[in-house]
Amino acid sequence: MGEKRERAAPRNRGPQFYELAGGILQCLEQRQGSIKSLTIGNDNVKPENKRKVYALICQTLKYASILVPLLKRSRIIETEGIDRRVALLQLHDLLLTKAGLQRNGANTQLNKKISRHAENLQMELDTIRQELGVERNEDLVPDHLQDDVSTFRYVRVNLLTSTVDRVVEQFIKDGYKLVDSSTVERNQLHNVLRVKSRSFIRDLDLHDLLVFPPGTDLHAHKLYVNGSVVLQDKASCIPAHVLQAKPGSTVLDACAAPGNKTSHMTSLMGNQGKIFAFERNRARLSTLIKLTGQAKCKIITAQCADFLSIDPLDPEYADVEYALLDPSCSGSGIVNRMDTLVDSYIATIDKEFNDGGNITLNDETDKARLHNLAKFQTLIILHAMRFPAIKRISYSTCSVHEEENEAVVSNVLDSQSEFALAPADQVIPTWPRRGLQTSGLSKEQADSLVRSLPEDGTNGFFVAAFVRIAPADLNQIRMQLEAYHGSNVKGNQKAAAISTNDSTVQQPQRQKRGNRGKRKDSGIPTPDPDNETTLDTSGRSKRIRPPPLPVVATGTTRSRGKKRPRRKTSVAV
C-alpha cells in the first residue's frame, strides 16, 4: 500500500453565491452604489451569475416587507449563526421560487442550515397570506413596488419634421385610440390611460405633447425612429414652454447636455434664430451633438465650455434675449423604481432590526451636498442675469427639495433688483400644483412657480421664470465680473467658430504656453478643457473616458513644426 497523502487544504475561491449577494445587500444599505452597478457592473460577480444575482437582489427587495419580519420571528440568525442578509436572500429562494435554493456556487453548509427550518417557515408564510387575505405570493408585494410604473409615457412631437395632427393621425392608423382630452379630468388620467391599453390623449397643458399609458414602449415605432417624435418626460418639456423664446431670437442653454431641452427650444422656434448651447464635458457634448442632429436642429452653436466662464459682455452674446437654465441638481424628483426598492428595504430593516444609525444616509453629508448644489444653482442664475440683453430666464430642476427650488429663487430675488418672477398666467397657468409659500416668498410669488410630484404622473420637477424689470447696469456687471473672475474676464474659455449649415460646434481656444494649467478662480471647481475630468453632483472629481467620436473632436490639438495662426473649428450638428 502506498504512502498515505495528506489532503490539500481547499483553495479559497472567494465569497460564494449567497455570501456575495449578501455583500451587495450591505453595500445597498450603506448607499455605496446602485443595484445595477453593484451586480451587472461588479467585476467580482462572474459573468454567468450577473443576471441571476441582479434578479435575486431585486426580488428579495420587493418582498422584504414580508421576509424581514418573518426572518426576525424565526430566530434563524441567532440559532444558526447566519448573517441576516445572507439568510434573507436564502429565505427568498427557499419560499418564493420553484427551483428553491441555489446550488451551483452556493455554500452547501449554509443551505443545510436554512433548509432545516423549511417546514416551519412555509407554515409561517401561509399564515401571513391568510391574514392578508391573498392566495398568491405575488400579491404580497406592496402596491408601490409592483412592476408597473406610475408615470405616463410622454411623447413630444418634433415640429421641425411633422405636426401634432399628422402624428396623431398616424398613431390612430396604427391602432391607438385618441381620447378627447376635453372630456377628461386631470384626476381621471390613470383611469383613462390604463396600463397596456392602447389609448392616448393630447396633453392638458402643452400643445406639442401626447400622453400614453405607463409602460408604453414606442422605441421601435417608425415615428420615433424617423425623428417625428421624441420620448421626453413632461417635466423636461415644461422649461422650453416657460421660456417662450420667439422664432428668430437668440437664446442660450447654460447646461445643455444631453440636449432634449435644446432640441425642444429649436422645435418651438421653428429652426429660426440662434441657440448657444454650453456643455463643459466632452462626452456629454457629443451626446448633445448626436441628439440634436437627429432632431434636424440647424440653429445650435454647441460650445465645450463652462458657462460660468463665459463673458456676458462679449459682443458675440450681445443679442442673447433668453436663457434656459437646467443646472445639476440632486435628482430627487426622478422616478426610479430601483431606488424605491432600496428605500423601502432600508425602511423595513430600520424598523425590524433597529440598525438605522449604520445604514441610513448621513444627514449632515446630505445637507452639505444640497447646500453646495443650491449655491451652484444660484451662481448660474445670477451669471445669466449679467447678459445685458437677457429679458427672460427659465430655471428648472428635477428636484423636490425646497433648498434647490424656492430657496434658490428667494436668494436670487434678494441678490439683485433687475429681475422679478414672471406672473403665474405666463408660467403654465393650467398646471394646478404651484410653488411652496416658504423661504420668504409671498403667496403671489409662490403661485408663479411650477412644481410637480411623481403622484402627478410625471417626474418630480420645479420651474421658475424670471423677467427683466430694469435695464442692465453695465458698470455694475463689469465690477461683478472682475470680482468674480479677476481682471481678465475673457480668459481661457473664449470660444471661436465658423458657421457650417447654420449649426456649429465650438471649442475652447488654446492657452498660451506660459499660462497653461492656470485658471481664474470662479469659486466653483471647473474641469480643465485639456483633460476629461469632470465633477459629479457631490463635488468629487472623476475621470470620464468618452467613446471615440468620428463626428467631432472636442479637444484642442497641437500642431507640429512652426506655429501657425489658430484655425477655427466647427462641425454641423
Tab-separated table of N, CA and C in Angstrom, residues 103-197:
chain	number	residue	atom	x	y	z
A	103	ARG	N	-27.874	26.073	-5.897
A	103	ARG	CA	-26.879	25.057	-5.548
A	103	ARG	C	-25.521	25.338	-6.177
A	104	ASN	N	-25.512	25.674	-7.454
A	104	ASN	CA	-24.238	25.924	-8.127
A	104	ASN	C	-23.568	27.172	-7.554
A	105	GLY	N	-22.385	26.969	-7.030
A	105	GLY	CA	-21.625	28.088	-6.490
A	105	GLY	C	-22.072	28.529	-5.114
A	106	ALA	N	-23.012	27.804	-4.505
A	106	ALA	CA	-23.509	28.186	-3.182
A	106	ALA	C	-22.816	27.374	-2.094
A	107	ASN	N	-22.832	27.885	-0.878
A	107	ASN	CA	-22.246	27.222	0.286
A	107	ASN	C	-23.202	26.131	0.770
A	108	THR	N	-22.798	24.886	0.620
A	108	THR	CA	-23.674	23.754	0.963
A	108	THR	C	-24.066	23.769	2.432
A	109	GLN	N	-23.146	24.100	3.317
A	109	GLN	CA	-23.441	24.097	4.742
A	109	GLN	C	-24.476	25.165	5.101
A	110	LEU	N	-24.355	26.339	4.457
A	110	LEU	CA	-25.348	27.387	4.708
A	110	LEU	C	-26.722	26.959	4.220
A	111	ASN	N	-26.773	26.309	3.073
A	111	ASN	CA	-28.053	25.831	2.554
A	111	ASN	C	-28.691	24.817	3.496
A	112	LYS	N	-27.879	23.942	4.069
A	112	LYS	CA	-28.404	22.945	5.010
A	112	LYS	C	-28.976	23.612	6.251
A	113	LYS	N	-28.305	24.665	6.722
A	113	LYS	CA	-28.770	25.350	7.933
A	113	LYS	C	-30.163	25.940	7.746
A	114	ILE	N	-30.379	26.623	6.612
A	114	ILE	CA	-31.678	27.253	6.391
A	114	ILE	C	-32.732	26.219	6.053
A	115	SER	N	-32.320	25.123	5.386
A	115	SER	CA	-33.277	24.098	4.972
A	115	SER	C	-33.888	23.373	6.161
A	116	ARG	N	-33.165	23.314	7.288
A	116	ARG	CA	-33.688	22.648	8.482
A	116	ARG	C	-34.973	23.305	8.978
A	117	HIS	N	-35.181	24.556	8.591
A	117	HIS	CA	-36.341	25.306	9.081
A	117	HIS	C	-37.406	25.485	8.000
A	118	ALA	N	-37.257	24.781	6.881
A	118	ALA	CA	-38.138	24.997	5.730
A	118	ALA	C	-39.605	24.801	6.068
A	119	GLU	N	-39.933	23.731	6.798
A	119	GLU	CA	-41.346	23.442	7.077
A	119	GLU	C	-41.982	24.536	7.930
A	120	ASN	N	-41.284	24.937	8.985
A	120	ASN	CA	-41.836	25.982	9.862
A	120	ASN	C	-41.952	27.321	9.128
A	121	LEU	N	-40.966	27.629	8.293
A	121	LEU	CA	-41.002	28.885	7.543
A	121	LEU	C	-42.166	28.910	6.558
A	122	GLN	N	-42.426	27.768	5.905
A	122	GLN	CA	-43.532	27.708	4.951
A	122	GLN	C	-44.874	27.874	5.675
A	123	MET	N	-44.994	27.260	6.857
A	123	MET	CA	-46.227	27.415	7.635
A	123	MET	C	-46.434	28.879	8.035
A	124	GLU	N	-45.338	29.545	8.386
A	124	GLU	CA	-45.410	30.952	8.778
A	124	GLU	C	-45.855	31.814	7.591
A	125	LEU	N	-45.325	31.514	6.397
A	125	LEU	CA	-45.704	32.268	5.201
A	125	LEU	C	-47.178	32.042	4.860
A	126	ASP	N	-47.644	30.801	5.004
A	126	ASP	CA	-49.059	30.501	4.743
A	126	ASP	C	-49.956	31.288	5.686
A	127	THR	N	-49.525	31.405	6.930
A	127	THR	CA	-50.303	32.167	7.911
A	127	THR	C	-50.378	33.639	7.517
A	128	ILE	N	-49.255	34.181	7.062
A	128	ILE	CA	-49.218	35.589	6.636
A	128	ILE	C	-50.176	35.810	5.462
A	129	ARG	N	-50.195	34.890	4.494
A	129	ARG	CA	-51.100	35.022	3.356
A	129	ARG	C	-52.561	34.999	3.799
A	130	GLN	N	-52.855	34.127	4.758
A	130	GLN	CA	-54.227	34.060	5.272
A	130	GLN	C	-54.622	35.356	5.967
A	131	GLU	N	-53.715	35.901	6.776
A	131	GLU	CA	-54.005	37.136	7.498
A	131	GLU	C	-54.235	38.305	6.540
A	132	LEU	N	-53.496	38.319	5.435
A	132	LEU	CA	-53.630	39.401	4.457
A	132	LEU	C	-54.726	39.131	3.438
A	133	GLY	N	-55.266	37.929	3.445
A	133	GLY	CA	-56.353	37.597	2.524
A	133	GLY	C	-55.909	37.464	1.086
A	134	VAL	N	-54.694	36.969	0.847
A	134	VAL	CA	-54.213	36.788	-0.524
A	134	VAL	C	-53.886	35.313	-0.741
A	135	GLU	N	-54.012	34.868	-1.982
A	135	GLU	CA	-53.747	33.479	-2.320
A	135	GLU	C	-52.382	33.295	-2.974
A	136	ARG	N	-51.937	34.296	-3.717
A	136	ARG	CA	-50.676	34.174	-4.453
A	136	ARG	C	-49.563	34.945	-3.757
A	137	ASN	N	-48.364	34.414	-3.874
A	137	ASN	CA	-47.223	35.115	-3.298
A	137	ASN	C	-47.026	36.489	-3.951
A	138	GLU	N	-47.332	36.594	-5.257
A	138	GLU	CA	-47.163	37.865	-5.967
A	138	GLU	C	-47.964	38.991	-5.333
A	139	ASP	N	-49.087	38.618	-4.706
A	139	ASP	CA	-49.948	39.637	-4.100
A	139	ASP	C	-49.424	40.136	-2.761
A	140	LEU	N	-48.319	39.549	-2.296
A	140	LEU	CA	-47.704	40.015	-1.044
A	140	LEU	C	-46.870	41.279	-1.255
A	141	VAL	N	-46.539	41.584	-2.509
A	141	VAL	CA	-45.717	42.763	-2.810
A	141	VAL	C	-46.563	44.022	-2.646
A	142	PRO	N	-46.084	45.008	-1.897
A	142	PRO	CA	-46.838	46.263	-1.739
A	142	PRO	C	-47.132	46.910	-3.095
A	143	ASP	N	-48.243	47.623	-3.172
A	143	ASP	CA	-48.679	48.213	-4.440
A	143	ASP	C	-47.615	49.119	-5.047
A	144	HIS	N	-46.934	49.923	-4.204
A	144	HIS	CA	-45.987	50.887	-4.752
A	144	HIS	C	-44.700	50.238	-5.251
A	145	LEU	N	-44.561	48.913	-5.051
A	145	LEU	CA	-43.378	48.218	-5.538
A	145	LEU	C	-43.705	47.266	-6.681
A	146	GLN	N	-44.934	47.316	-7.171
A	146	GLN	CA	-45.303	46.487	-8.304
A	146	GLN	C	-44.519	46.918	-9.530
A	147	ASP	N	-44.458	46.029	-10.524
A	147	ASP	CA	-43.642	46.277	-11.717
A	147	ASP	C	-44.127	47.468	-12.529
A	148	ASP	N	-45.442	47.706	-12.565
A	148	ASP	CA	-45.966	48.775	-13.399
A	148	ASP	C	-45.582	50.128	-12.813
A	149	VAL	N	-44.998	50.982	-13.627
A	149	VAL	CA	-44.587	52.299	-13.164
A	149	VAL	C	-45.773	53.238	-13.174
A	150	SER	N	-45.695	54.303	-12.393
A	150	SER	CA	-46.828	55.212	-12.247
A	150	SER	C	-46.786	56.375	-13.224
A	151	THR	N	-45.614	56.663	-13.800
A	151	THR	CA	-45.524	57.809	-14.696
A	151	THR	C	-46.019	57.426	-16.089
A	152	PHE	N	-46.667	58.367	-16.735
A	152	PHE	CA	-47.158	58.128	-18.081
A	152	PHE	C	-46.004	58.141	-19.082
A	153	ARG	N	-46.270	57.637	-20.269
A	153	ARG	CA	-45.322	57.753	-21.361
A	153	ARG	C	-45.655	59.035	-22.131
A	154	TYR	N	-44.753	59.982	-22.077
A	154	TYR	CA	-44.963	61.254	-22.771
A	154	TYR	C	-44.221	61.247	-24.106
A	155	VAL	N	-44.887	61.740	-25.133
A	155	VAL	CA	-44.343	61.756	-26.484
A	155	VAL	C	-44.407	63.192	-27.004
A	156	ARG	N	-43.243	63.794	-27.211
A	156	ARG	CA	-43.202	65.158	-27.748
A	156	ARG	C	-43.094	65.122	-29.259
A	157	VAL	N	-43.943	65.889	-29.919
A	157	VAL	CA	-43.906	65.964	-31.376
A	157	VAL	C	-42.790	66.919	-31.792
A	158	ASN	N	-41.922	66.455	-32.683
A	158	ASN	CA	-40.861	67.302	-33.215
A	158	ASN	C	-41.452	68.153	-34.338
A	159	LEU	N	-41.714	69.407	-34.051
A	159	LEU	CA	-42.369	70.297	-35.006
A	159	LEU	C	-41.464	70.674	-36.177
A	160	LEU	N	-40.197	70.262	-36.128
A	160	LEU	CA	-39.288	70.517	-37.242
A	160	LEU	C	-39.502	69.516	-38.374
A	161	THR	N	-40.097	68.382	-38.065
A	161	THR	CA	-40.265	67.331	-39.074
A	161	THR	C	-41.715	66.921	-39.288
A	162	SER	N	-42.610	67.324	-38.389
A	162	SER	CA	-44.001	66.903	-38.520
A	162	SER	C	-44.898	67.893	-37.793
A	163	THR	N	-46.183	67.549	-37.691
A	163	THR	CA	-47.149	68.345	-36.941
A	163	THR	C	-47.872	67.433	-35.972
A	164	VAL	N	-48.497	68.034	-34.975
A	164	VAL	CA	-49.225	67.236	-33.989
A	164	VAL	C	-50.348	66.464	-34.667
A	165	ASP	N	-51.065	67.104	-35.568
A	165	ASP	CA	-52.195	66.439	-36.237
A	165	ASP	C	-51.728	65.234	-37.055
A	166	ARG	N	-50.611	65.373	-37.781
A	166	ARG	CA	-50.124	64.247	-38.583
A	166	ARG	C	-49.670	63.088	-37.698
A	167	VAL	N	-49.022	63.415	-36.587
A	167	VAL	CA	-48.578	62.360	-35.662
A	167	VAL	C	-49.776	61.656	-35.038
A	168	VAL	N	-50.785	62.417	-34.622
A	168	VAL	CA	-51.993	61.826	-34.044
A	168	VAL	C	-52.658	60.901	-35.066
A	169	GLU	N	-52.757	61.354	-36.298
A	169	GLU	CA	-53.382	60.553	-37.356
A	169	GLU	C	-52.635	59.243	-37.561
A	170	GLN	N	-51.297	59.289	-37.510
A	170	GLN	CA	-50.507	58.085	-37.703
A	170	GLN	C	-50.707	57.092	-36.554
A	171	PHE	N	-50.748	57.584	-35.322
A	171	PHE	CA	-50.980	56.683	-34.186
A	171	PHE	C	-52.361	56.027	-34.288
A	172	ILE	N	-53.358	56.786	-34.735
A	172	ILE	CA	-54.698	56.212	-34.908
A	172	ILE	C	-54.674	55.118	-35.973
A	173	LYS	N	-53.959	55.345	-37.079
A	173	LYS	CA	-53.839	54.331	-38.119
A	173	LYS	C	-53.168	53.075	-37.587
A	174	ASP	N	-52.263	53.252	-36.607
A	174	ASP	CA	-51.540	52.110	-36.035
A	174	ASP	C	-52.309	51.408	-34.931
A	175	GLY	N	-53.565	51.777	-34.734
A	175	GLY	CA	-54.409	51.053	-33.790
A	175	GLY	C	-54.572	51.677	-32.422
A	176	TYR	N	-54.016	52.886	-32.225
A	176	TYR	CA	-54.192	53.575	-30.944
A	176	TYR	C	-55.494	54.393	-30.979
A	177	LYS	N	-56.118	54.532	-29.841
A	177	LYS	CA	-57.386	55.249	-29.745
A	177	LYS	C	-57.163	56.606	-29.077
A	178	LEU	N	-57.514	57.677	-29.786
A	178	LEU	CA	-57.386	59.028	-29.225
A	178	LEU	C	-58.609	59.335	-28.366
A	179	VAL	N	-58.355	59.692	-27.114
A	179	VAL	CA	-59.416	60.088	-26.191
A	179	VAL	C	-59.498	61.607	-26.189
A	180	ASP	N	-60.683	62.136	-26.285
A	180	ASP	CA	-60.889	63.583	-26.290
A	180	ASP	C	-60.478	64.158	-24.936
A	181	SER	N	-59.399	64.939	-24.920
A	181	SER	CA	-58.874	65.450	-23.648
A	181	SER	C	-59.828	66.437	-22.990
A	182	SER	N	-60.721	67.048	-23.765
A	182	SER	CA	-61.671	68.000	-23.171
A	182	SER	C	-62.694	67.311	-22.290
A	183	THR	N	-62.806	65.988	-22.411
A	183	THR	CA	-63.773	65.233	-21.595
A	183	THR	C	-63.103	64.570	-20.396
A	184	VAL	N	-61.772	64.794	-20.228
A	184	VAL	CA	-61.018	64.091	-19.184
A	184	VAL	C	-60.599	65.064	-18.091
A	185	GLU	N	-60.942	64.727	-16.859
A	185	GLU	CA	-60.452	65.482	-15.712
A	185	GLU	C	-59.041	65.014	-15.373
A	186	ARG	N	-58.235	65.919	-14.856
A	186	ARG	CA	-56.834	65.585	-14.567
A	186	ARG	C	-56.715	64.403	-13.611
A	187	ASN	N	-57.594	64.328	-12.631
A	187	ASN	CA	-57.512	63.230	-11.657
A	187	ASN	C	-58.063	61.905	-12.192
A	188	GLN	N	-58.533	61.905	-13.457
A	188	GLN	CA	-59.047	60.675	-14.055
A	188	GLN	C	-58.064	60.058	-15.050
A	189	LEU	N	-56.896	60.668	-15.201
A	189	LEU	CA	-55.964	60.221	-16.236
A	189	LEU	C	-55.564	58.759	-16.080
A	190	HIS	N	-55.324	58.324	-14.852
A	190	HIS	CA	-54.906	56.935	-14.639
A	190	HIS	C	-56.029	55.963	-14.986
A	191	ASN	N	-57.273	56.389	-14.853
A	191	ASN	CA	-58.392	55.526	-15.230
A	191	ASN	C	-58.547	55.473	-16.750
A	192	VAL	N	-58.292	56.594	-17.415
A	192	VAL	CA	-58.422	56.655	-18.872
A	192	VAL	C	-57.257	55.958	-19.559
A	193	LEU	N	-56.052	56.203	-19.050
A	193	LEU	CA	-54.846	55.644	-19.664
A	193	LEU	C	-54.351	54.472	-18.825
A	194	ARG	N	-55.099	53.398	-18.859
A	194	ARG	CA	-54.736	52.221	-18.078
A	194	ARG	C	-53.533	51.514	-18.701
A	195	VAL	N	-52.749	50.876	-17.838
A	195	VAL	CA	-51.577	50.137	-18.298
A	195	VAL	C	-51.996	49.095	-19.327
A	196	LYS	N	-51.225	49.010	-20.414
A	196	LYS	CA	-51.411	48.056	-21.511
A	196	LYS	C	-52.611	48.381	-22.398
A	197	SER	N	-53.316	49.473	-22.121
A	197	SER	CA	-54.357	49.902	-23.050
A	197	SER	C	-53.688	50.646	-24.199
